[in-house]
Amino acid sequence: MTLADQIASHVQANTDRLVQTLCDLITFPSIVKADPRQAGPGERDCQLYLQQRLHELGMETDLWDPNGPALYEKYQGRPGAHKGRTFEGRPNLGGVLKGSGGGRSMMLNGHVDVVPPGAPEHWQTDPFMPVVKEGAVYGRGSVDMKGGVTCMLMALTFLKELNIPLAGDVVFTTVVDEEIGGMGSLAMVDRGFKADAGIMTEPTANRIAPICHGVLWGKIVLEGIGGHAELTPNSWDTSGPVDAIVLCRQMLDAIDILNRRWQYDRRKNHPLMNLPNQIIVTQLNAGEHPASLAGRAEIIIDVQYLPHEKDEFGLGGHVKRELEEFVAKVCEVDPWLRVHPARIEWILDADCAEVPADHPFVTTFQQAMAEAAMKPALVGFGAHSDIGLPGLFGTPTVNFGPGDPALCHQPNEHVPVADLVACTVAIALAIVRWSGEQQGPV
């Protein structure tokens, strides 16, 4: 029996334990709060559960509440540094499974925070009471990304049970704050957790993704003049009113035009990405009263950028300026906006990263995938993930995890049990092939 067969057979025989571990994690409502100074109701309890599981494997652990203000002061203007974060009751967790020495180390990383479940009536089940049906585990976080955290934990558990001693260390880290910008990952690498290579188990449908997007969140503010909606208006250049919703429509049309241009712009495309960079409108806020024209409108946007577009600080400064110049040009063609131009208030800049396809870890991981009879082809991760932060501190990291990424943040989020099994096998085999067995090459 080959090593891949040995690992696969053991994982298959213990599928129930794999599924139960994910169900355990889902029951913790580790919801990230919109106010980053507040702890989610289950963030700490979820990390305490994982810490206990690591202790059972004989791992040394470190559970700590990061110092948000101190981190911001230290890294201001750099990836992952966001003002106003506090972490009381929102701990990070790190652990190390020591190898015998002489091998390469690997870091496994995931986040335990999840987005709010949304309207209860959109769910067929309670989002925090996991249900296993039709070959899948349902619940908030099953895909994004407690399924991935389960697989990395169980890969280590099963390697221990198979008595496969490793030469290299395996570092296990789970963080908070990923869903609102990634400062938890900054705290993790600042704490000193690093390795020769890493896997971040974001959902990729079990495909290796060595690249992710950076994202900018911004608010385009359009100022009009409010007034009675039903009465004959005066001219815009006297007393108005000027309907901010009309101005909003103009700006939305312009964003559509720019998206069509980006579709064929080389700078906005990457061969591993399925889609070009996009400016995605995610929220609209306008109007004060049913009988009043809107005096103000706000368009919330999510803007993607690629690693080759990063500025000198590793962030999206170039793309910010590109958007600001575009909005200024749009305003020039409207007489009101020429005098009262729209402005962009930037909310968040979350970095991106790319590990070269010929990096030794990428090729080793691909070989392990082929050994496990899985597809070794590389893909792009279309959203932001935190892989850039370990990379900045010397740990080249790829995304790889179970589940359909399109189900992230959706009601009735679910991950196939078969994906969990395959992911666990692949991670376990990649650990062995990268770190090496204690008694020599496999």
Protein backbone atom coordinates (compact mmCIF):
# COMPACT_ATOMS: atom_id res chain seq x y z
CA MET A 1 0.00 0.00 0.00
CA THR A 2 1.38 3.42 -0.97
CA LEU A 3 1.58 6.27 1.52
CA ALA A 4 -1.25 8.06 -0.32
CA ASP A 5 -3.41 4.92 -0.09
CA GLN A 6 -2.55 4.48 3.59
CA ILE A 7 -3.57 8.05 4.42
CA ALA A 8 -6.71 7.93 2.25
CA SER A 9 -7.83 4.65 3.78
CA HIS A 10 -7.45 5.99 7.32
CA VAL A 11 -9.28 9.24 6.54
CA GLN A 12 -12.13 7.36 4.87
CA ALA A 13 -12.42 5.03 7.84
CA ASN A 14 -12.70 8.03 10.16
CA THR A 15 -15.06 10.21 8.12
CA ASP A 16 -17.54 10.40 10.98
CA ARG A 17 -14.91 11.99 13.24
CA LEU A 18 -14.00 14.46 10.50
CA VAL A 19 -17.64 15.47 10.07
CA GLN A 20 -18.21 15.69 13.83
CA THR A 21 -15.24 18.03 14.26
CA LEU A 22 -16.70 20.41 11.67
CA CYS A 23 -20.10 20.20 13.35
CA ASP A 24 -18.47 21.06 16.67
CA LEU A 25 -16.85 24.16 15.15
CA ILE A 26 -20.06 25.35 13.48
CA THR A 27 -21.91 25.37 16.81
CA PHE A 28 -19.69 28.24 17.98
CA PRO A 29 -21.33 31.46 16.65
CA SER A 30 -17.98 33.14 16.05
CA ILE A 31 -19.57 36.05 14.20
CA VAL A 32 -17.33 38.95 13.28
CA LYS A 33 -18.85 42.24 14.37
CA ALA A 34 -19.15 45.28 12.12
CA ASP A 35 -17.68 47.23 15.04
CA PRO A 36 -14.14 45.85 15.27
CA ARG A 37 -13.94 46.76 18.94
CA GLN A 38 -16.56 44.15 19.85
CA ALA A 39 -15.96 40.42 20.25
CA GLY A 40 -18.15 37.96 18.40
CA PRO A 41 -20.19 35.74 20.73
CA GLY A 42 -18.30 32.55 19.92
CA GLU A 43 -14.82 33.61 18.82
CA ARG A 44 -13.05 32.87 22.11
CA ASP A 45 -14.92 29.62 22.77
CA CYS A 46 -14.11 28.35 19.29
CA GLN A 47 -10.40 29.02 19.82
CA LEU A 48 -10.48 27.36 23.26
CA TYR A 49 -11.97 24.25 21.65
CA LEU A 50 -9.21 24.17 19.05
CA GLN A 51 -6.55 24.74 21.69
CA GLN A 52 -7.78 21.70 23.59
CA ARG A 53 -7.63 19.62 20.40
CA LEU A 54 -4.04 20.74 19.81
CA HIS A 55 -3.12 19.84 23.39
CA GLU A 56 -4.47 16.35 22.75
CA LEU A 57 -1.93 16.07 19.92
CA GLY A 58 0.87 17.06 22.26
CA MET A 59 1.37 20.47 20.71
CA GLU A 60 2.70 23.56 22.42
CA THR A 61 0.12 26.35 22.07
CA ASP A 62 -0.15 30.10 22.40
CA LEU A 63 -3.58 31.72 22.87
CA TRP A 64 -3.54 35.50 23.10
CA ASP A 65 -5.64 38.62 22.57
CA PRO A 66 -3.63 40.82 20.17
CA ASN A 67 -2.97 44.45 21.06
CA GLY A 68 -4.72 46.24 18.20
CA PRO A 69 -3.56 49.82 18.89
CA ALA A 70 0.06 48.71 19.33
CA LEU A 71 -0.05 46.74 16.09
CA TYR A 72 -1.50 49.71 14.23
CA GLU A 73 1.20 51.99 15.61
CA LYS A 74 3.89 49.52 14.53
CA TYR A 75 2.57 48.77 11.03
CA GLN A 76 0.55 51.87 10.10
CA GLY A 77 0.29 52.19 6.31
CA ARG A 78 1.23 48.54 5.76
CA PRO A 79 -0.89 45.49 4.86
CA GLY A 80 -3.18 44.29 7.61
CA ALA A 81 -2.92 47.43 9.78
CA HIS A 82 -6.36 48.90 10.43
CA LYS A 83 -7.15 51.68 12.86
CA GLY A 84 -9.66 51.10 15.62
CA ARG A 85 -9.21 47.35 16.04
CA THR A 86 -9.27 45.86 19.51
CA PHE A 87 -9.09 42.16 20.32
CA GLU A 88 -10.36 41.73 23.86
CA GLY A 89 -12.20 38.40 23.83
CA ARG A 90 -11.07 37.78 20.25
CA PRO A 91 -7.95 35.61 20.61
CA ASN A 92 -5.61 34.17 18.04
CA LEU A 93 -4.30 30.63 18.47
CA GLY A 94 -0.97 29.17 17.46
CA GLY A 95 0.59 25.79 18.03
CA VAL A 96 3.67 23.87 16.92
CA LEU A 97 4.02 20.14 16.33
CA LYS A 98 7.74 19.60 16.59
CA GLY A 99 9.50 17.51 13.98
CA SER A 100 12.65 15.49 14.57
CA GLY A 101 14.79 18.05 12.74
CA GLY A 102 16.32 18.39 9.32
CA GLY A 103 13.06 18.81 7.42
CA ARG A 104 11.20 21.78 6.01
CA SER A 105 8.50 23.38 8.13
CA MET A 106 4.90 24.03 7.10
CA MET A 107 2.28 26.39 8.47
CA LEU A 108 -1.43 25.56 8.32
CA ASN A 109 -3.63 28.61 8.71
CA GLY A 110 -7.30 29.47 8.82
CA HIS A 111 -9.73 31.93 10.35
CA VAL A 112 -12.51 31.10 12.78
CA ASP A 113 -14.56 34.28 12.37
CA VAL A 114 -17.65 34.02 10.18
CA VAL A 115 -19.96 36.62 8.67
CA PRO A 116 -23.45 37.10 10.16
CA PRO A 117 -26.00 34.57 8.87
CA GLY A 118 -28.46 37.18 7.60
CA ALA A 119 -32.23 36.77 7.58
CA PRO A 120 -33.28 33.57 9.41
CA GLU A 121 -36.07 32.93 6.91
CA HIS A 122 -33.47 32.50 4.16
CA TRP A 123 -32.08 29.43 5.93
CA GLN A 124 -33.63 25.98 5.77
CA THR A 125 -31.89 25.12 9.06
CA ASP A 126 -30.49 26.99 12.05
CA PRO A 127 -27.15 28.34 10.77
CA PHE A 128 -25.37 27.40 14.01
CA MET A 129 -27.00 23.99 14.46
CA PRO A 130 -25.13 21.92 11.87
CA VAL A 131 -27.07 19.42 9.82
CA VAL A 132 -25.61 16.58 7.76
CA LYS A 133 -27.84 15.71 4.83
CA GLU A 134 -27.47 14.61 1.22
CA GLY A 135 -23.76 14.06 1.70
CA ALA A 136 -22.98 17.59 2.93
CA VAL A 137 -22.57 19.53 6.18
CA TYR A 138 -24.83 22.60 6.41
CA GLY A 139 -24.17 25.60 8.64
CA ARG A 140 -22.59 29.05 8.78
CA GLY A 141 -18.85 28.70 8.25
CA SER A 142 -19.01 25.21 6.76
CA VAL A 143 -17.35 26.58 3.61
CA ASP A 144 -15.85 29.86 4.82
CA MET A 145 -13.88 28.45 6.48
CA LYS A 146 -14.38 26.06 9.34
CA GLY A 147 -14.39 23.23 6.83
CA GLY A 148 -10.80 24.11 5.96
CA VAL A 149 -9.82 24.49 9.63
CA THR A 150 -11.31 21.04 10.28
CA CYS A 151 -9.25 19.50 7.49
CA MET A 152 -5.96 20.95 8.69
CA LEU A 153 -6.65 19.83 12.26
CA MET A 154 -7.67 16.33 11.23
CA ALA A 155 -4.74 15.97 8.80
CA LEU A 156 -2.39 16.38 11.78
CA THR A 157 -4.55 14.11 13.93
CA PHE A 158 -4.52 11.32 11.37
CA LEU A 159 -0.77 11.59 10.70
CA LYS A 160 -0.21 11.14 14.44
CA GLU A 161 -2.51 8.12 14.52
CA LEU A 162 -0.68 6.57 11.57
CA ASN A 163 2.63 7.04 13.41
CA ILE A 164 4.20 8.89 10.50
CA PRO A 165 6.96 10.90 12.20
CA LEU A 166 7.88 14.16 10.49
CA ALA A 167 11.29 15.73 10.15
CA GLY A 168 10.00 19.31 9.81
CA ASP A 169 7.84 21.26 12.25
CA VAL A 170 4.16 21.85 11.51
CA VAL A 171 2.80 25.20 12.67
CA PHE A 172 -0.97 25.44 13.24
CA THR A 173 -2.57 28.89 13.42
CA THR A 174 -6.17 30.08 13.57
CA VAL A 175 -6.99 33.78 13.59
CA VAL A 176 -9.87 36.21 13.98
CA ASP A 177 -10.67 39.43 12.10
CA GLU A 178 -10.19 37.99 8.59
CA GLU A 179 -13.68 38.92 7.45
CA ILE A 180 -13.08 42.62 8.15
CA GLY A 181 -9.55 43.10 6.91
CA GLY A 182 -7.02 40.59 8.23
CA MET A 183 -5.47 42.26 11.25
CA GLY A 184 -5.66 38.94 13.08
CA SER A 185 -3.24 37.48 10.54
CA LEU A 186 -0.96 40.48 10.98
CA ALA A 187 -0.97 39.80 14.73
CA MET A 188 -0.18 36.15 14.06
CA VAL A 189 2.91 36.78 11.96
CA ASP A 190 3.99 39.61 14.26
CA ARG A 191 3.87 37.06 17.10
CA GLY A 192 6.58 35.12 15.28
CA PHE A 193 4.65 32.28 13.67
CA LYS A 194 6.28 31.37 10.36
CA ALA A 195 7.45 28.40 8.33
CA ASP A 196 9.17 27.48 5.09
CA ALA A 197 5.78 27.31 3.34
CA GLY A 198 2.12 27.51 4.20
CA ILE A 199 -1.39 26.42 3.30
CA MET A 200 -4.33 28.69 4.06
CA THR A 201 -7.42 26.54 3.88
CA GLU A 202 -9.82 29.02 2.26
CA PRO A 203 -12.38 27.25 0.03
CA THR A 204 -11.01 26.58 -3.45
CA ALA A 205 -12.95 23.39 -4.32
CA ASN A 206 -9.74 21.55 -3.44
CA ARG A 207 -7.63 23.29 -6.05
CA ILE A 208 -4.25 24.93 -5.35
CA ALA A 209 -4.60 28.72 -5.61
CA PRO A 210 -1.25 30.53 -5.38
CA ILE A 211 -2.79 33.98 -6.02
CA CYS A 212 -5.58 36.06 -4.54
CA HIS A 213 -7.05 39.48 -5.19
CA GLY A 214 -6.50 42.57 -3.12
CA VAL A 215 -9.63 44.54 -2.30
CA LEU A 216 -10.48 48.17 -1.68
CA TRP A 217 -13.68 49.17 0.06
CA GLY A 218 -14.77 52.70 -0.66
CA LYS A 219 -17.73 55.04 -0.36
CA ILE A 220 -18.52 57.37 -3.25
CA VAL A 221 -20.37 60.36 -1.81
CA LEU A 222 -22.62 62.47 -4.07
CA GLU A 223 -24.04 65.70 -2.66
CA GLY A 224 -27.24 67.15 -4.14
CA ILE A 225 -29.90 69.51 -2.76
CA GLY A 226 -32.93 67.97 -1.12
CA GLY A 227 -36.39 69.29 -1.90
CA HIS A 228 -40.04 68.40 -2.34
CA ALA A 229 -40.39 65.50 -4.75
CA GLU A 230 -43.79 66.52 -6.15
CA LEU A 231 -43.45 70.25 -6.81
CA THR A 232 -41.98 72.02 -9.82
CA PRO A 233 -38.27 72.49 -9.12
CA ASN A 234 -36.15 75.57 -9.62
CA SER A 235 -33.01 75.37 -11.74
CA TRP A 236 -30.06 73.40 -10.35
CA ASP A 237 -27.88 76.55 -10.43
CA THR A 238 -30.29 78.62 -8.32
CA SER A 239 -32.00 76.93 -5.37
CA GLY A 240 -32.53 73.45 -6.82
CA PRO A 241 -33.36 70.83 -5.72
CA VAL A 242 -30.74 68.50 -7.25
CA ASP A 243 -31.72 64.86 -6.92
CA ALA A 244 -28.78 62.85 -5.56
CA ILE A 245 -30.41 59.64 -6.78
CA VAL A 246 -30.15 60.91 -10.36
CA LEU A 247 -26.49 61.70 -9.72
CA CYS A 248 -26.13 58.22 -8.28
CA ARG A 249 -27.55 56.68 -11.47
CA GLN A 250 -25.02 58.59 -13.53
CA MET A 251 -22.17 57.30 -11.40
CA LEU A 252 -23.48 53.73 -11.53
CA ASP A 253 -23.62 53.92 -15.33
CA ALA A 254 -20.03 55.16 -15.37
CA ILE A 255 -18.92 52.28 -13.14
CA ASP A 256 -20.55 49.85 -15.59
CA ILE A 257 -18.58 51.43 -18.43
CA LEU A 258 -15.31 51.18 -16.53
CA ASN A 259 -15.99 47.52 -15.71
CA ARG A 260 -16.45 46.83 -19.42
CA ARG A 261 -13.11 48.50 -20.14
CA TRP A 262 -11.37 46.49 -17.42
CA GLN A 263 -12.75 43.31 -18.93
CA TYR A 264 -10.25 43.64 -21.81
CA ASP A 265 -7.47 45.49 -19.99
CA ARG A 266 -4.36 43.32 -19.55
CA ARG A 267 -3.52 45.00 -16.27
CA LYS A 268 -6.86 43.89 -14.83
CA ASN A 269 -6.59 40.22 -15.83
CA HIS A 270 -4.50 37.25 -14.75
CA PRO A 271 -4.32 33.84 -16.47
CA LEU A 272 -5.31 32.01 -13.27
CA MET A 273 -8.29 34.26 -12.54
CA ASN A 274 -11.68 33.41 -14.02
CA LEU A 275 -12.79 37.05 -14.10
CA PRO A 276 -11.11 40.42 -14.59
CA ASN A 277 -10.81 42.86 -11.72
CA GLN A 278 -14.18 44.42 -11.00
CA ILE A 279 -15.72 47.38 -9.24
CA ILE A 280 -18.62 45.77 -7.42
CA VAL A 281 -21.40 47.93 -6.00
CA THR A 282 -22.43 46.32 -2.71
CA GLN A 283 -24.54 48.99 -0.97
CA LEU A 284 -26.59 52.08 -1.86
CA ASN A 285 -27.71 54.70 0.66
CA ALA A 286 -29.87 57.63 -0.42
CA GLY A 287 -32.92 59.64 0.53
CA GLU A 288 -34.41 61.11 3.67
CA HIS A 289 -38.19 61.01 3.21
CA PRO A 290 -40.73 59.43 0.80
CA ALA A 291 -41.84 62.87 -0.42
CA SER A 292 -38.36 64.43 -0.64
CA LEU A 293 -35.76 64.25 -3.34
CA ALA A 294 -32.51 62.88 -1.99
CA GLY A 295 -29.99 65.47 -0.92
CA ARG A 296 -27.19 62.95 -0.60
CA ALA A 297 -26.33 59.51 -2.00
CA GLU A 298 -23.62 57.04 -1.12
CA ILE A 299 -22.36 54.16 -3.25
CA ILE A 300 -20.35 51.51 -1.41
CA ILE A 301 -17.90 49.72 -3.70
CA ASP A 302 -15.64 46.68 -3.49
CA VAL A 303 -12.73 47.08 -5.91
CA GLN A 304 -10.34 44.26 -6.80
CA TYR A 305 -6.67 44.56 -7.66
CA LEU A 306 -3.87 42.15 -8.59
CA PRO A 307 -0.40 41.66 -7.10
CA HIS A 308 1.32 43.45 -9.99
CA GLU A 309 -0.78 46.54 -9.23
CA LYS A 310 0.43 46.93 -5.63
CA ASP A 311 2.08 50.19 -4.60
CA GLU A 312 5.37 50.64 -2.77
CA PHE A 313 3.70 49.71 0.52
CA GLY A 314 2.24 46.47 -0.84
CA LEU A 315 -1.26 47.93 -1.02
CA GLY A 316 -3.73 49.31 -3.56
CA GLY A 317 -2.64 52.95 -3.65
CA HIS A 318 -2.22 52.98 -7.44
CA VAL A 319 -5.74 51.66 -7.96
CA LYS A 320 -7.15 54.17 -5.46
CA ARG A 321 -5.68 57.00 -7.52
CA GLU A 322 -6.97 55.42 -10.73
CA LEU A 323 -10.51 55.37 -9.32
CA GLU A 324 -10.26 58.89 -7.94
CA GLU A 325 -9.16 60.20 -11.34
CA PHE A 326 -11.98 58.32 -13.06
CA VAL A 327 -14.62 59.72 -10.71
CA ALA A 328 -13.22 63.22 -11.28
CA LYS A 329 -13.57 62.77 -15.05
CA VAL A 330 -17.17 61.60 -14.67
CA CYS A 331 -17.94 64.72 -12.65
CA GLU A 332 -16.48 66.97 -15.34
CA VAL A 333 -19.27 66.13 -17.81
CA ASP A 334 -22.10 67.16 -15.45
CA PRO A 335 -22.52 70.88 -14.66
CA TRP A 336 -23.59 70.26 -11.06
CA LEU A 337 -20.90 67.68 -10.31
CA ARG A 338 -18.28 69.88 -11.94
CA VAL A 339 -18.90 72.41 -9.18
CA HIS A 340 -19.77 69.87 -6.46
CA PRO A 341 -17.64 66.85 -7.35
CA ALA A 342 -18.20 63.42 -5.89
CA ARG A 343 -15.55 62.14 -3.51
CA ILE A 344 -14.34 58.70 -2.47
CA GLU A 345 -13.87 57.94 1.20
CA TRP A 346 -11.70 54.84 1.47
CA ILE A 347 -12.75 52.33 4.12
CA LEU A 348 -10.40 49.37 3.74
CA ASP A 349 -7.37 48.22 1.74
CA ALA A 350 -6.65 44.49 2.05
CA ASP A 351 -3.55 43.28 0.23
CA CYS A 352 -2.99 40.44 -2.23
CA ALA A 353 -0.18 38.03 -3.04
CA GLU A 354 1.10 35.52 -5.56
CA VAL A 355 3.48 32.60 -5.09
CA PRO A 356 5.26 31.74 -8.38
CA ALA A 357 4.00 28.60 -10.05
CA ASP A 358 7.53 27.17 -10.12
CA HIS A 359 8.13 27.68 -6.39
CA PRO A 360 9.34 24.41 -4.83
CA PHE A 361 6.40 24.25 -2.44
CA VAL A 362 3.86 24.72 -5.24
CA THR A 363 5.41 21.96 -7.32
CA THR A 364 5.71 19.67 -4.29
CA PHE A 365 2.06 20.26 -3.44
CA GLN A 366 1.07 19.55 -7.03
CA GLN A 367 2.97 16.26 -6.93
CA ALA A 368 1.18 15.32 -3.70
CA MET A 369 -2.15 16.15 -5.33
CA ALA A 370 -1.37 13.93 -8.29
CA GLU A 371 -0.32 11.17 -5.90
CA ALA A 372 -3.71 11.47 -4.22
CA ALA A 373 -5.45 11.22 -7.62
CA MET A 374 -6.60 14.86 -7.42
CA LYS A 375 -6.30 17.62 -10.01
CA PRO A 376 -2.93 19.39 -9.63
CA ALA A 377 -3.78 22.31 -11.93
CA LEU A 378 -3.46 25.79 -10.40
CA VAL A 379 -6.33 28.27 -10.10
CA GLY A 380 -6.78 31.82 -8.86
CA PHE A 381 -8.68 32.70 -5.69
CA GLY A 382 -11.05 35.42 -6.85
CA ALA A 383 -11.59 37.08 -3.48
CA HIS A 384 -9.17 38.50 -0.95
CA SER A 385 -7.48 36.15 1.47
CA ASP A 386 -4.71 36.68 4.00
CA ILE A 387 -1.97 34.77 2.14
CA GLY A 388 0.00 37.97 1.60
CA LEU A 389 0.68 38.55 5.29
CA PRO A 390 2.57 35.30 5.98
CA GLY A 391 4.41 35.88 2.71
CA LEU A 392 5.63 39.29 3.84
CA PHE A 393 7.17 37.61 6.88
CA GLY A 394 8.88 34.81 4.94
CA THR A 395 6.18 32.14 4.63
CA PRO A 396 5.09 31.73 0.98
CA THR A 397 1.47 30.62 1.30
CA VAL A 398 -1.17 29.25 -1.05
CA ASN A 399 -4.92 28.87 -0.68
CA PHE A 400 -6.30 25.33 -0.68
CA GLY A 401 -9.48 24.15 0.96
CA PRO A 402 -12.77 22.30 0.61
CA GLY A 403 -16.06 23.63 -0.68
CA ASP A 404 -17.44 25.71 -3.50
CA PRO A 405 -16.21 29.28 -3.00
CA ALA A 406 -19.42 30.61 -4.57
CA LEU A 407 -21.28 29.46 -1.44
CA CYS A 408 -19.27 31.71 0.87
CA HIS A 409 -21.47 34.11 2.88
CA GLN A 410 -24.65 32.54 1.44
CA PRO A 411 -27.62 31.22 3.37
CA ASN A 412 -27.67 27.42 3.45
CA GLU A 413 -23.89 27.35 3.13
CA HIS A 414 -22.72 23.72 2.91
CA VAL A 415 -19.66 21.65 2.13
CA PRO A 416 -19.70 18.12 0.68
CA VAL A 417 -18.32 15.46 3.00
CA ALA A 418 -16.35 14.09 0.04
CA ASP A 419 -14.58 17.47 -0.23
CA LEU A 420 -13.61 17.31 3.44
CA VAL A 421 -12.18 13.81 3.01
CA ALA A 422 -10.21 14.68 -0.13
CA CYS A 423 -8.86 17.91 1.35
CA THR A 424 -7.68 16.17 4.51
CA VAL A 425 -5.88 13.51 2.49
CA ALA A 426 -4.19 16.13 0.29
CA ILE A 427 -3.03 18.27 3.22
CA ALA A 428 -1.68 15.26 5.13
CA LEU A 429 0.22 14.01 2.10
CA ALA A 430 1.55 17.50 1.31
CA ILE A 431 2.85 17.82 4.89
CA VAL A 432 4.76 14.57 4.59
CA ARG A 433 6.16 15.30 1.15
CA TRP A 434 7.24 18.83 2.11
CA SER A 435 8.44 18.22 5.65
CA GLY A 436 9.88 14.77 5.12
CA GLU A 437 9.54 11.63 7.20
CA GLN A 438 11.88 11.20 10.13
CA GLN A 439 13.50 8.04 8.80
CA GLY A 440 14.40 9.45 5.40
CA PRO A 441 12.70 10.16 2.09
CA VAL A 442 9.40 8.52 1.37
